[in-house]
Coordinates of C-alpha atoms and ligand atoms in Angstrom, one line a residue:
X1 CA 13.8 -30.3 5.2
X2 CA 16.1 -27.2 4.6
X3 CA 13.6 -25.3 2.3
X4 CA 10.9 -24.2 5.2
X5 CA 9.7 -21.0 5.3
X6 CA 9.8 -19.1 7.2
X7 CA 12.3 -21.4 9.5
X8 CA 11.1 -23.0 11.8
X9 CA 13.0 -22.4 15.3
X10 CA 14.6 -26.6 15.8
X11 CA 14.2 -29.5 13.4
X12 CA 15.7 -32.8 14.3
X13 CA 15.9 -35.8 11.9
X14 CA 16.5 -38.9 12.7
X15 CA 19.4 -40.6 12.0
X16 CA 17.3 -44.3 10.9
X17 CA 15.1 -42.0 8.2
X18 CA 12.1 -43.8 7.5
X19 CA 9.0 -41.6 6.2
X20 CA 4.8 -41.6 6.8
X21 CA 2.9 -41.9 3.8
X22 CA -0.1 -40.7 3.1
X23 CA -2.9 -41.8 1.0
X24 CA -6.6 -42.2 0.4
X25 CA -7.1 -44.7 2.8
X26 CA -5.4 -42.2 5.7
X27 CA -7.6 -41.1 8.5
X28 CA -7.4 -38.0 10.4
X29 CA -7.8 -37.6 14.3
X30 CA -8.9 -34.4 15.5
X31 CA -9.1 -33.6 19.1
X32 CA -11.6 -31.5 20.6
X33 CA -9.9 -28.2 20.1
X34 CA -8.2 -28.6 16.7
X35 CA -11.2 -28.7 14.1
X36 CA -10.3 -25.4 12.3
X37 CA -7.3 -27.2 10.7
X38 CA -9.5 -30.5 10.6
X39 CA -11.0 -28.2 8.0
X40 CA -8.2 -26.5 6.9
X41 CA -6.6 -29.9 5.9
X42 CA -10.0 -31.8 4.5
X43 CA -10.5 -28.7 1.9
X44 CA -7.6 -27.2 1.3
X45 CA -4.8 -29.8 1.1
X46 CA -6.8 -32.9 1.0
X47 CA -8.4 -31.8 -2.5
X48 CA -4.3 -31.0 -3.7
X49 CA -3.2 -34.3 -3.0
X50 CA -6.4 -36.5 -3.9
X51 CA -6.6 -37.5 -0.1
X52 CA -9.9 -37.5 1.7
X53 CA -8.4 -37.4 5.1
X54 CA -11.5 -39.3 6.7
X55 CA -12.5 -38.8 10.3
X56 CA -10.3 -41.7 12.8
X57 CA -10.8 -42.5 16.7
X58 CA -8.5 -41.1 18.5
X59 CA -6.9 -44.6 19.1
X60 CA -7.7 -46.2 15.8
X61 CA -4.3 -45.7 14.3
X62 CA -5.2 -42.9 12.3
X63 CA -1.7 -41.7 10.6
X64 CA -2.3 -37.9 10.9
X65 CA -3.5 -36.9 14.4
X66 CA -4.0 -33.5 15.6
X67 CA -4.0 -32.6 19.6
X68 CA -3.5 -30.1 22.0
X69 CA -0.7 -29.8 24.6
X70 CA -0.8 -27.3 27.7
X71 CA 2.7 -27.7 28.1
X72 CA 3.0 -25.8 24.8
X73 CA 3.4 -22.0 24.4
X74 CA -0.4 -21.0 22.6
X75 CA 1.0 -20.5 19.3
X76 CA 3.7 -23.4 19.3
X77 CA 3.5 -26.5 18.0
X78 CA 5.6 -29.8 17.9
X79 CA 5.1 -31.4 14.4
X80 CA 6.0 -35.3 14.7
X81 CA 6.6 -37.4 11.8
X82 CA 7.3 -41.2 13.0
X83 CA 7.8 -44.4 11.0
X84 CA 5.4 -45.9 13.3
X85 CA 3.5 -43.6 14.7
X86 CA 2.5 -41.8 12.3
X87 CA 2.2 -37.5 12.1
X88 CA 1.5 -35.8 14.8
X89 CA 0.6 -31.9 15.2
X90 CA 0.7 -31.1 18.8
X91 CA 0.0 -27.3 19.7
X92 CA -0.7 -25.1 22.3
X93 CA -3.6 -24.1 21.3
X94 CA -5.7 -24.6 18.0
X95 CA -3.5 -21.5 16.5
X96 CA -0.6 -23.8 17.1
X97 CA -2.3 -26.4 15.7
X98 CA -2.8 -24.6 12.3
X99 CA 0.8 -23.4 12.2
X100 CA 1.6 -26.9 12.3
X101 CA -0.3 -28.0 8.8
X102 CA 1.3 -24.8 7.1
X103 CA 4.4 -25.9 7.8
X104 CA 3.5 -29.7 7.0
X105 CA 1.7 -28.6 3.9
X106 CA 5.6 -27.3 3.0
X107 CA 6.9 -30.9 4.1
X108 CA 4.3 -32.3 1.2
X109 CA 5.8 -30.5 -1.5
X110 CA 4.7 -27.6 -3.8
X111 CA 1.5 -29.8 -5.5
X112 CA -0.1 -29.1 -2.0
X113 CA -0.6 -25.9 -2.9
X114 CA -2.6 -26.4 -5.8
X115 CA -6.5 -26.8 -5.9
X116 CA -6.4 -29.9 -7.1
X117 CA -4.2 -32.6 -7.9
X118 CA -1.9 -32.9 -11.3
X119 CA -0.4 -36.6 -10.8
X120 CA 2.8 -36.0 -9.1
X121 CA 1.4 -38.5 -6.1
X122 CA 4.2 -41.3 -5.7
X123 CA 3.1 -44.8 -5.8
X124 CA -0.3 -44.1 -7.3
X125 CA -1.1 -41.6 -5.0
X126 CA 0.4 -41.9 -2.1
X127 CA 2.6 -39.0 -0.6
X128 CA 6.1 -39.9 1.8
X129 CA 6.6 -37.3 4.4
X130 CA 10.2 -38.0 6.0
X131 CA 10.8 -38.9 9.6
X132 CA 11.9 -35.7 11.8
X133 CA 10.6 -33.5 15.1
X134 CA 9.6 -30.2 14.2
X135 CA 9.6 -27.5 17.1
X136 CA 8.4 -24.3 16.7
X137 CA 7.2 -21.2 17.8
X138 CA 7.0 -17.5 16.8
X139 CA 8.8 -14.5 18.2
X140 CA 5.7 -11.9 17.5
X141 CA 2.1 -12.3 18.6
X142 CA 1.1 -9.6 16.0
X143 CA 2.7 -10.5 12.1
X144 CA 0.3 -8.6 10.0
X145 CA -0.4 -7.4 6.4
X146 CA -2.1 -3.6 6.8
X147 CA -4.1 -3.8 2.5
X148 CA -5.5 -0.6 1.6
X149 CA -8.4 -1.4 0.2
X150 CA -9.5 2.4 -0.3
X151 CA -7.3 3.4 -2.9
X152 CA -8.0 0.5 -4.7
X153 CA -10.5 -1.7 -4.1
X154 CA -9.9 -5.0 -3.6
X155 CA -12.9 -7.7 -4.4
X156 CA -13.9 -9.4 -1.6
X157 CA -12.6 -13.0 -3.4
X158 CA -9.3 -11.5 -3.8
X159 CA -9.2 -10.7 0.0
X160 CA -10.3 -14.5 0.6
X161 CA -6.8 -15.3 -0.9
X162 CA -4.9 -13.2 0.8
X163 CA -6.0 -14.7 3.9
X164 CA -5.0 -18.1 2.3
X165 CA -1.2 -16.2 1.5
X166 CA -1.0 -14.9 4.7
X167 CA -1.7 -18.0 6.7
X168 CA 0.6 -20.3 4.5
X169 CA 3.4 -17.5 5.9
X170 CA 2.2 -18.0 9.3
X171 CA 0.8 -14.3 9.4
X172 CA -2.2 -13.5 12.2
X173 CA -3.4 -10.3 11.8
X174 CA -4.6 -8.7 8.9
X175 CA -5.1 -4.9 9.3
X176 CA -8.0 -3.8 6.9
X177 CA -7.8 -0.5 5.7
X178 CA -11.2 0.2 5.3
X179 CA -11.8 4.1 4.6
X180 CA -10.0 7.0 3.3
X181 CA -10.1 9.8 0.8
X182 CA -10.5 8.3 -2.5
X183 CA -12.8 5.5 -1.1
X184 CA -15.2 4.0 1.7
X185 CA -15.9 0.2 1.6
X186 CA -17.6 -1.0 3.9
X187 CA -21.4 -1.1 4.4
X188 CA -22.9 1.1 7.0
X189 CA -25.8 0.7 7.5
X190 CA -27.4 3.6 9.2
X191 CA -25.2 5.8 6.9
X192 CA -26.1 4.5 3.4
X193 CA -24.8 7.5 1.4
X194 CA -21.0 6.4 2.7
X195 CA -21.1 3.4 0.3
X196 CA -23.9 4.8 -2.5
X197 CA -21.9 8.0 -2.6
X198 CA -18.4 7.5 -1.0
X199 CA -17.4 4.3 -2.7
X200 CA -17.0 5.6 -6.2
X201 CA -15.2 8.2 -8.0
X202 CA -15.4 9.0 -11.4
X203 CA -12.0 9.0 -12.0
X204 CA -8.2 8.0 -10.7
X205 CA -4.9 9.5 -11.2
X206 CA -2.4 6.9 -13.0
X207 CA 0.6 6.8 -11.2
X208 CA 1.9 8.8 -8.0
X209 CA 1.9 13.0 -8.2
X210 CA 4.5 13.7 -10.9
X211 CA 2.4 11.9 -13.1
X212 CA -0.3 13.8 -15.5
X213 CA -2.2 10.6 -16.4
X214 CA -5.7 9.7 -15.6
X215 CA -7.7 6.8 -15.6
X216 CA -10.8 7.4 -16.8
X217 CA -12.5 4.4 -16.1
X218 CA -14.8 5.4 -12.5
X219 CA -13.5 3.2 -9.6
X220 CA -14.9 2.0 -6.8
X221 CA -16.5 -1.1 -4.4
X222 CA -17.6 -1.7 -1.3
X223 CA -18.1 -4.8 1.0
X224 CA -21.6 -5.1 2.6
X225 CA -21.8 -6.2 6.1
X226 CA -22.3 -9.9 4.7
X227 CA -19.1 -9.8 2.7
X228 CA -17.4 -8.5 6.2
X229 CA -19.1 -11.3 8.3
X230 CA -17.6 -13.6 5.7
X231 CA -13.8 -12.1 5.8
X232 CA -13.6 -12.4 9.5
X233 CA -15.0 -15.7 9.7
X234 CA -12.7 -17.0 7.1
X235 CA -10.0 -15.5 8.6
X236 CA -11.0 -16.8 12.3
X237 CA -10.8 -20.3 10.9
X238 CA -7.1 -19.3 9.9
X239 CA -6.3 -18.2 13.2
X240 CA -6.3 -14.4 11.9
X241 CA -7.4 -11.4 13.4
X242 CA -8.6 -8.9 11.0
X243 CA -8.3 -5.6 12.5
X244 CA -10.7 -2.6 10.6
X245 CA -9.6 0.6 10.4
X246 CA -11.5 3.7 9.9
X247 CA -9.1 6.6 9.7
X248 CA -9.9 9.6 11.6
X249 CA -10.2 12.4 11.1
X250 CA -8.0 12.9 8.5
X251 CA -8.3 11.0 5.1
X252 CA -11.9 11.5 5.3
X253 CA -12.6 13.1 2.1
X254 CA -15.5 10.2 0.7
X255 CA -16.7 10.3 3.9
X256 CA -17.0 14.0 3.8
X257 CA -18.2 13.6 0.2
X258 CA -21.2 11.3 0.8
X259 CA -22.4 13.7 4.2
X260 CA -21.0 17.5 3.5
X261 CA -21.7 18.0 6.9
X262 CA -19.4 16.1 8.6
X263 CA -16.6 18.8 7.2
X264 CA -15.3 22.1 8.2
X265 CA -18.7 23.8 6.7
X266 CA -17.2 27.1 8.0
X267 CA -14.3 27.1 5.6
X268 CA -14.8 24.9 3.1
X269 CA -17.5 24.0 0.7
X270 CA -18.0 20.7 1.8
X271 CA -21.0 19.8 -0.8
X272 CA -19.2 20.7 -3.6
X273 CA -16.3 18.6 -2.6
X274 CA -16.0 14.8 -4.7
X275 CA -14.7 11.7 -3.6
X276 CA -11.0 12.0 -4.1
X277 CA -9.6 11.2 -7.6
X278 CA -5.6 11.8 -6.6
X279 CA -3.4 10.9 -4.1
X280 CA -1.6 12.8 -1.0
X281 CA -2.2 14.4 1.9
X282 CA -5.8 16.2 2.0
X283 CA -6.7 19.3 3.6
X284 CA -10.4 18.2 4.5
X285 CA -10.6 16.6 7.7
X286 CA -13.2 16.1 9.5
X287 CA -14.6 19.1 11.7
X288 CA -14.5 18.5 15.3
X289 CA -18.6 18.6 16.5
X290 CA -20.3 16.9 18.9
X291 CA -22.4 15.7 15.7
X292 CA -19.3 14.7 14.0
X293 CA -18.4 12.3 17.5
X294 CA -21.8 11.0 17.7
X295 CA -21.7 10.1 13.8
X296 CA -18.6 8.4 14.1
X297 CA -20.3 7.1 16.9
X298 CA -22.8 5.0 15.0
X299 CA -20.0 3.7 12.2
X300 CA -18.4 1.9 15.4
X301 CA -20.9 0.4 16.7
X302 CA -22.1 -1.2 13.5
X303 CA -18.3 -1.7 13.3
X304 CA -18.6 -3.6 16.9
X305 CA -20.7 -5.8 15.6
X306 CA -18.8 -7.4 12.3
X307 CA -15.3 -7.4 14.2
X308 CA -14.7 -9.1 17.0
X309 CA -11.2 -7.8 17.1
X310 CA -10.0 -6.5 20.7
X311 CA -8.1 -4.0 18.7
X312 CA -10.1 -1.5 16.4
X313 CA -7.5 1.2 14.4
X314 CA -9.0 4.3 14.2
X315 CA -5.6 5.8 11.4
X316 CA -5.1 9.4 13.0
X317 CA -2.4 9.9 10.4
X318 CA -1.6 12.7 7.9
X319 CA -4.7 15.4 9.6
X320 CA -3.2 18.8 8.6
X321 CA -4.7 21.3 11.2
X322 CA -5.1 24.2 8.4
X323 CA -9.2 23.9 8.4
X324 CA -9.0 23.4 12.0
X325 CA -6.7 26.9 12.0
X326 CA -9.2 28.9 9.8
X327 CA -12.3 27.3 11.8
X328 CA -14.3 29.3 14.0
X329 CA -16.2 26.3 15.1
X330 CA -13.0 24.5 15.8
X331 CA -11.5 27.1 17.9
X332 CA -14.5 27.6 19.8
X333 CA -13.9 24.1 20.7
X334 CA -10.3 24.6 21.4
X335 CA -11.4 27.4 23.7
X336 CA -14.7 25.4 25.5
X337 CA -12.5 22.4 26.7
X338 CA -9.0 24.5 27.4
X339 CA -6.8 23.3 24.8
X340 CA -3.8 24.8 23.8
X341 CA -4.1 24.2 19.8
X342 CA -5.0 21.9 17.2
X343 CA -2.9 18.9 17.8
X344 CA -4.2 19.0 21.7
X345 CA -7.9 19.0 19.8
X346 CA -6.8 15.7 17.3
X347 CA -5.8 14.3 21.0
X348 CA -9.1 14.9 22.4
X349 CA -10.9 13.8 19.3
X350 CA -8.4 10.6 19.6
X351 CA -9.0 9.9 23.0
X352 CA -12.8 9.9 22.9
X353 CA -12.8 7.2 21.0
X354 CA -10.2 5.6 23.2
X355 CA -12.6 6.3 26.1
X356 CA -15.9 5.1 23.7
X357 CA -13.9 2.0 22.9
X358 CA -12.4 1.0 26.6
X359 CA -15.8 1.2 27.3
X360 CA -17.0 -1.3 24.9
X361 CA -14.0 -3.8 25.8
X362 CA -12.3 -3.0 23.1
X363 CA -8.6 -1.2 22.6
X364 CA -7.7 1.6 20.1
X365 CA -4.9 1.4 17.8
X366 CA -3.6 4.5 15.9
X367 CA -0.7 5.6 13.2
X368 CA 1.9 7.5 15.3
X369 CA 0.8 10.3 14.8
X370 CA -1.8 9.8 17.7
X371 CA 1.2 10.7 20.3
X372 CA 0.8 13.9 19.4
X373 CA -0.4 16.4 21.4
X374 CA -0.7 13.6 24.4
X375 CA -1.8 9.8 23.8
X376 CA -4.9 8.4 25.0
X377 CA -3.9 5.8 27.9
X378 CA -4.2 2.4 26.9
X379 CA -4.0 2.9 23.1
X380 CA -1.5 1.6 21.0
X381 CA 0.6 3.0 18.1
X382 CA 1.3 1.8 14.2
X383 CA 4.6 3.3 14.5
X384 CA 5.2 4.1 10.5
X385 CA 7.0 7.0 10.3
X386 CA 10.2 5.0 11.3
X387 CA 10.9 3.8 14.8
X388 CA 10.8 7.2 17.0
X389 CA 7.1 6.9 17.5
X390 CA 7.2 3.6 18.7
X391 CA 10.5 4.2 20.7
X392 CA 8.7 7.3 22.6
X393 CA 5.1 5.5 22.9
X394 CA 6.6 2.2 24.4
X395 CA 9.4 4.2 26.9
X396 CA 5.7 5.8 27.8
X397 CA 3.9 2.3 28.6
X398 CA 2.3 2.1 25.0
X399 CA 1.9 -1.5 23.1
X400 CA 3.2 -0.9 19.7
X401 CA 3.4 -2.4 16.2
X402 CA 6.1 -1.9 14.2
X403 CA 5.7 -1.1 10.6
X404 CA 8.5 1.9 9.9
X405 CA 7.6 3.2 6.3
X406 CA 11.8 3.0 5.7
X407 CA 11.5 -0.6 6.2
X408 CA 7.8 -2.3 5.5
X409 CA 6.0 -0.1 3.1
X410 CA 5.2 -2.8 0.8
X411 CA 4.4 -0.1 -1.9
X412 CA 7.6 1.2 -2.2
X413 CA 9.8 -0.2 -5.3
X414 CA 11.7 -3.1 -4.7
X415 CA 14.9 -2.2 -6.7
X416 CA 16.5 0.8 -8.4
X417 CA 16.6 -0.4 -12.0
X418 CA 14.2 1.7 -15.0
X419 CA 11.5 -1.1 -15.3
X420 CA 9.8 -1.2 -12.0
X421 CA 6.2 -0.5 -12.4
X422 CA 5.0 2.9 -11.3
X423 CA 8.3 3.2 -8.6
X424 CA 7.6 5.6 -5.4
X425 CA 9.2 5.5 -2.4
X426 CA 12.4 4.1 -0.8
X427 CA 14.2 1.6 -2.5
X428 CA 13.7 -1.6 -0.4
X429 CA 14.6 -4.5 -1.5
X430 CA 13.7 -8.5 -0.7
X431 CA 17.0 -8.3 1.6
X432 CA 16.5 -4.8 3.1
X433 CA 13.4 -6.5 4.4
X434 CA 15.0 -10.0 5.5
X435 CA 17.3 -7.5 7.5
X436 CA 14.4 -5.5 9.4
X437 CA 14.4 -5.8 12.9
X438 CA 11.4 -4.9 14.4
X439 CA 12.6 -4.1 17.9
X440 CA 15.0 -1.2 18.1
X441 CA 18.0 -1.1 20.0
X442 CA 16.7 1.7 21.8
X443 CA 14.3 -0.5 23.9
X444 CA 15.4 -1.8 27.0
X445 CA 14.2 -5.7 27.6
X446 CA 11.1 -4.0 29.3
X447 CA 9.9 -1.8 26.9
X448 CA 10.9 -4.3 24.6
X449 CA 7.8 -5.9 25.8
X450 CA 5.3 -3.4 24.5
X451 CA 6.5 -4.4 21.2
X452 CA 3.6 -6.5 19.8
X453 CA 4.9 -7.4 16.5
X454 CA 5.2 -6.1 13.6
X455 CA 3.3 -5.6 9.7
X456 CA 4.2 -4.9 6.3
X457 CA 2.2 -1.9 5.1
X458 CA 0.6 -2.1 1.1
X459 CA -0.8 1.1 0.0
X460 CA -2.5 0.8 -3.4
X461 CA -2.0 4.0 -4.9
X462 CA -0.4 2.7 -7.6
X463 CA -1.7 -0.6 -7.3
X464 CA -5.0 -1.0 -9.7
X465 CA -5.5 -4.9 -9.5
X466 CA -4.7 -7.8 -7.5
X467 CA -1.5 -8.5 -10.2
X468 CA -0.1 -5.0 -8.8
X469 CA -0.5 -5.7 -5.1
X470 CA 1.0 -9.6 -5.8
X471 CA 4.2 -8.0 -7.7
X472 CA 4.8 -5.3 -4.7
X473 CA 4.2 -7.8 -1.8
X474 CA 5.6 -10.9 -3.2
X475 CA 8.0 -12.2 -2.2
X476 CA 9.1 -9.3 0.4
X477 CA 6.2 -10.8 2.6
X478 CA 8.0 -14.0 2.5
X479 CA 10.9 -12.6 4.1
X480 CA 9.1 -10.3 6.2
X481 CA 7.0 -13.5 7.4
X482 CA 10.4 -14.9 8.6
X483 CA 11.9 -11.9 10.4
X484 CA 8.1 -11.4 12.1
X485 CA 7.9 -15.3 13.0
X486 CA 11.5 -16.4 13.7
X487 CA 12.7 -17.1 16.5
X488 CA 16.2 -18.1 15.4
X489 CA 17.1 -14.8 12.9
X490 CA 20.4 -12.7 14.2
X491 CA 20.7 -9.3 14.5
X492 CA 20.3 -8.1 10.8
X493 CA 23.9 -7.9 9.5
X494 CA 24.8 -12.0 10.4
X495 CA 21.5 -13.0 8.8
X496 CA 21.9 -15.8 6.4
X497 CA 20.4 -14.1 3.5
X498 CA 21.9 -16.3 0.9
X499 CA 20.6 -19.1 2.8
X500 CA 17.1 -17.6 3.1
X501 CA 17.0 -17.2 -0.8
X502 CA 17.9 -20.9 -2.0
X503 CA 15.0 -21.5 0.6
X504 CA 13.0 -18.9 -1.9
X505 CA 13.4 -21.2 -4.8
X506 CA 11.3 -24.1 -3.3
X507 CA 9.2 -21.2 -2.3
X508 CA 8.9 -19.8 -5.2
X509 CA 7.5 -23.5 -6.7
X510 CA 4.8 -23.1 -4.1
X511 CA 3.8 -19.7 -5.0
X512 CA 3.5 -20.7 -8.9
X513 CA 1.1 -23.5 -7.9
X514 CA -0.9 -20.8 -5.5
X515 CA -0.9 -18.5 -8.5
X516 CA 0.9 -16.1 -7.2
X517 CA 2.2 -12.8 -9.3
X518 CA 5.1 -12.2 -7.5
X519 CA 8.0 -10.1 -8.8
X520 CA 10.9 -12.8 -10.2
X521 CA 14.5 -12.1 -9.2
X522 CA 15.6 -11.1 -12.5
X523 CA 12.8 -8.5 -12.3
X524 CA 8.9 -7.7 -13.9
X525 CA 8.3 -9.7 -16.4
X526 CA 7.6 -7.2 -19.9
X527 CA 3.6 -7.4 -18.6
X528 CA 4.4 -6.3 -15.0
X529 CA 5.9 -3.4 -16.4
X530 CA 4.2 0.0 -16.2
X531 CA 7.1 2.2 -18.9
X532 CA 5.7 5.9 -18.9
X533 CA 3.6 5.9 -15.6
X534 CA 5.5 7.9 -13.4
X535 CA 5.9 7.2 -10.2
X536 CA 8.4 9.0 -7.1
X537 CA 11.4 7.0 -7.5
X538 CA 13.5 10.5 -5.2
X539 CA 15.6 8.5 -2.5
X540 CA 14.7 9.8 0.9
X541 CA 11.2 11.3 -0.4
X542 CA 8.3 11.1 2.1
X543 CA 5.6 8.4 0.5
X544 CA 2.0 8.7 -0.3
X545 CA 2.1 13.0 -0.9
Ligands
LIG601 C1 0.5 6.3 6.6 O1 1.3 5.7 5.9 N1 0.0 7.4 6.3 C2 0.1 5.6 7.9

């Protein structure tokens, strides 16, 4: 098959052809190890294609068998479709396992993407998979989505299917953007005013800062510690990581909202202050007191307890010092532990919780902005405003993801023409992303190696539904997908992007049948249009202020 996405790194066919079929009667083998796509395959393409995919012995013939192989690299997997054997997926671990049946739910054709079958089944149901040795393997350990879920909430369903998208792209780690300004969505216990007071605001702004529209309609959500136990499991039975962020201590304003006195209190009036209704860069961070650390403190730990996620993000972007300036508390601090300014003091806020999470076996990840003033040994950087922050942290010894807002922003408008709904940012479009390259040829092979991977990075600002976020990510993520799990991609310029989008057009059949509002190469349909909300559409202009 030519049309897999994203390509897989060899596939042989044999000359003879030949093909497996299945059908009701086929039984499926799972060995010990593989029962997450056991599952996978029994609800989710099994109920597509009218095949119940019964339970065989491992030596019963079954015609869809699913093993381990140590010999195999943990994520990679050796798909085997033989005219006698039957299909095999063979990986080196259960991950590989799964990226297997994505990429042999492709090889079944776009009805196995549905939820439940429509009658295409050849033969009276039967399904022909073609002969052919599938090798594969992907070039990142981290391919994530980052979804802001602050701006605009997301319902928790809507999340449960974007798990689904990104494991049919063979994405691993979705990084949950959990808190910020206009927004805080996840349950704390302890702290019940974050969710009672911080998840709502009366209002939003429609459409980025040049825009004088409101949305009167109050927003707002939360997921409660259930819904949380739900997403990670979901996504652990995809072979995804979700990673939670709570961003401190800027873009802290609901938090601030729902407990005044985690704010500068000596500069501000932090009860009179709202949950966020716009968007850009806030002045209220929060103030840096012991209370403050041992409140933040006690979000964590319940935070520990839903996530098992070695890495925990703790943002660290977009904190202007001005509070911190005018604070006498603050620079009391500054002058108690022998700092030499505020960025030195977002550093030692930064690296307590480096230190609180080391403890705790866990790892802290942080927007770039966390090398200032000195990084925290051991943590790891969301390099976003471009490359230089992920050049300097991994020349220093720092892992890094790479998500450069130039290249990844998912949010930013994906072509120059008038109809784009609510346009901010760069121009990027579907082959601006097939050309990223996540390592920069600034890294030597070593500190190559402290690249992690790479995400695409949706910020919802302007994104008031699930239809929104579909149009903006879809299909960049596709090619994005590929450059993140591809071993076989050139440098940018000698990628095949031609090739890559009459792959798209088989693609695009499967995203129709996953229902998928993704933006169509001639453009937004008239209802994906948004004439009249304004967005930034100023080439070069810094994002989200
Ligand atoms: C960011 O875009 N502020 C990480």
């Amino acid at each position: 098959m030519t049309d897999l996405i994203p390509a897989p790194a060899a596939v042989d066919a044999p000359r003879g052809g030949g093909a497996v079929r299945l059908d009701a009667e086929t039984t499926l083998y799972a060995a010990p190890g593989t029962e997450t796509t056991a599952n996978w395959l029994r609800t989710t393409v099994g109920p597509a294609l009218g095949l119940p995919l019964a339970p065989g012995g491992a030596d019963d013939g079954s015609a869809l068998r699913l093993v381990l192989d140590d010999t195999l690299a943990a994520e990679a997997y050796r798909l085997s479709v033989d005219g006698t054997r039957g299909i095999e997926l063979r990986g080196g671990s259960g991950a590989g396992v799964f990226w297997a049946a994505q990429t042999l739910r492709q090889l079944l054709g776009a009805e196995a993407f549905r939820s439940a079958p429509v009658g295409h089944g050849e033969d009276g149901g039967g399904w022909n998979v073609p002969a052919q040795v599938i090798e594969d393997a992907p070039r990142f350990g981290w391919r994530g989505l980052m979804l802001d879920v602050a701006r605009h909430f997301m319902p928790k369903h809507d999340v449960l299917r974007y798990l689904d998208l990104l494991a049919a792209h063979k994405l691993n780690v979705f990084h949950f953007h959990l808190t910020d300004d206009q927004g805080w969505r996840i349950e704390i216990k302890r702290y019940p005013r974050l969710t009672e007071v911080g998840s709502w605001r009366p209002r939003s702004k429609w459409g980025h800062r040049a825009s004088d529209l409101w949305n009167e309609t109050p927003h707002g959500g939360h997921y409660t510690q259930d819904d949380i136990r739900e997403i990670v499991a979901y996504a652990a039975a995809r072979h995804i990581t979700v990673v939670p962020e709570i961003d401190i201590p800027g873009h802290s304003q609901a938090a601030i909202a729902a407990y005044p006195e985690l704010g500068n209190t000596d500069v501000v009036d932090t009860a009179s202050l709202g949950v966020w209704e716009t968007w850009g860069v806030n002045p209220n961070i929060l103030a840096p007191t012991e209370n403050v650390l041992r409140f933040y403190e006690g979000v964590f730990e319940e935070l520990l307890d839903l996530f098992p996620s070695r890495f925990v993000h703790i943002g660290g972007d977009e904190a202007p010092k001005d509070q911190w300036k005018e604070s006498a508390t603050a620079q009391a601090r500054i002058a108690e532990l022998g700092l030499s300014g505020e960025d030195e003091l977002q550093s030692w806020f930064i690296r307590h919780f480096d230190t609180w999470l080391t403890e705790r076996g866990r790892r802290l990840i942080g927007w770039d902005e966390i090398l200032e003033g000195g990084l925290a040994p051991g943590a790891a950087v969301s390099s976003w405003r471009g490359y230089a922050g992920g050049i300097a942290a991994a020349k220093a010894g720092h892992d890094v993801v790479m998500c450069p807002e130039q290249q990844v922003y998912l949010d930013h408008r994906q072509h120059g023409g008038p109809d784009e709904p609510v346009p901010i940012g760069y121009v990027r479009t579907l082959e601006d992303v097939y050309r990223f390259e996540p390592v920069p040829p600034e890294l030597t092979e070593e500190e190559a190696r402290h690249v992690l991977g790479t995400q695409a990075n949706v910020w919802t600002e302007v994104m008031e539904n699930r239809s929104r976020v579909d149009y903006q990510v879809f299909p960049r993520l596709v090619a994005f997908a590929e450059v993140a799990w591809s071993t076989t991609l050139p440098a940018p310029a000698e990628r095949d992007f031609a090739g890559f989008e009459s792959r798209l057009g088989a693609h695009f059949q499967r995203l129709d049948a996953l229902g998928v509002d993704y933006r169509r190469p001639t453009g937004p349909l008239p209802r994906q249009q948004r004439p009249g909300v304004l967005g930034r559409p100023i080439e070069g202009a810094p994002p989200n202020v």
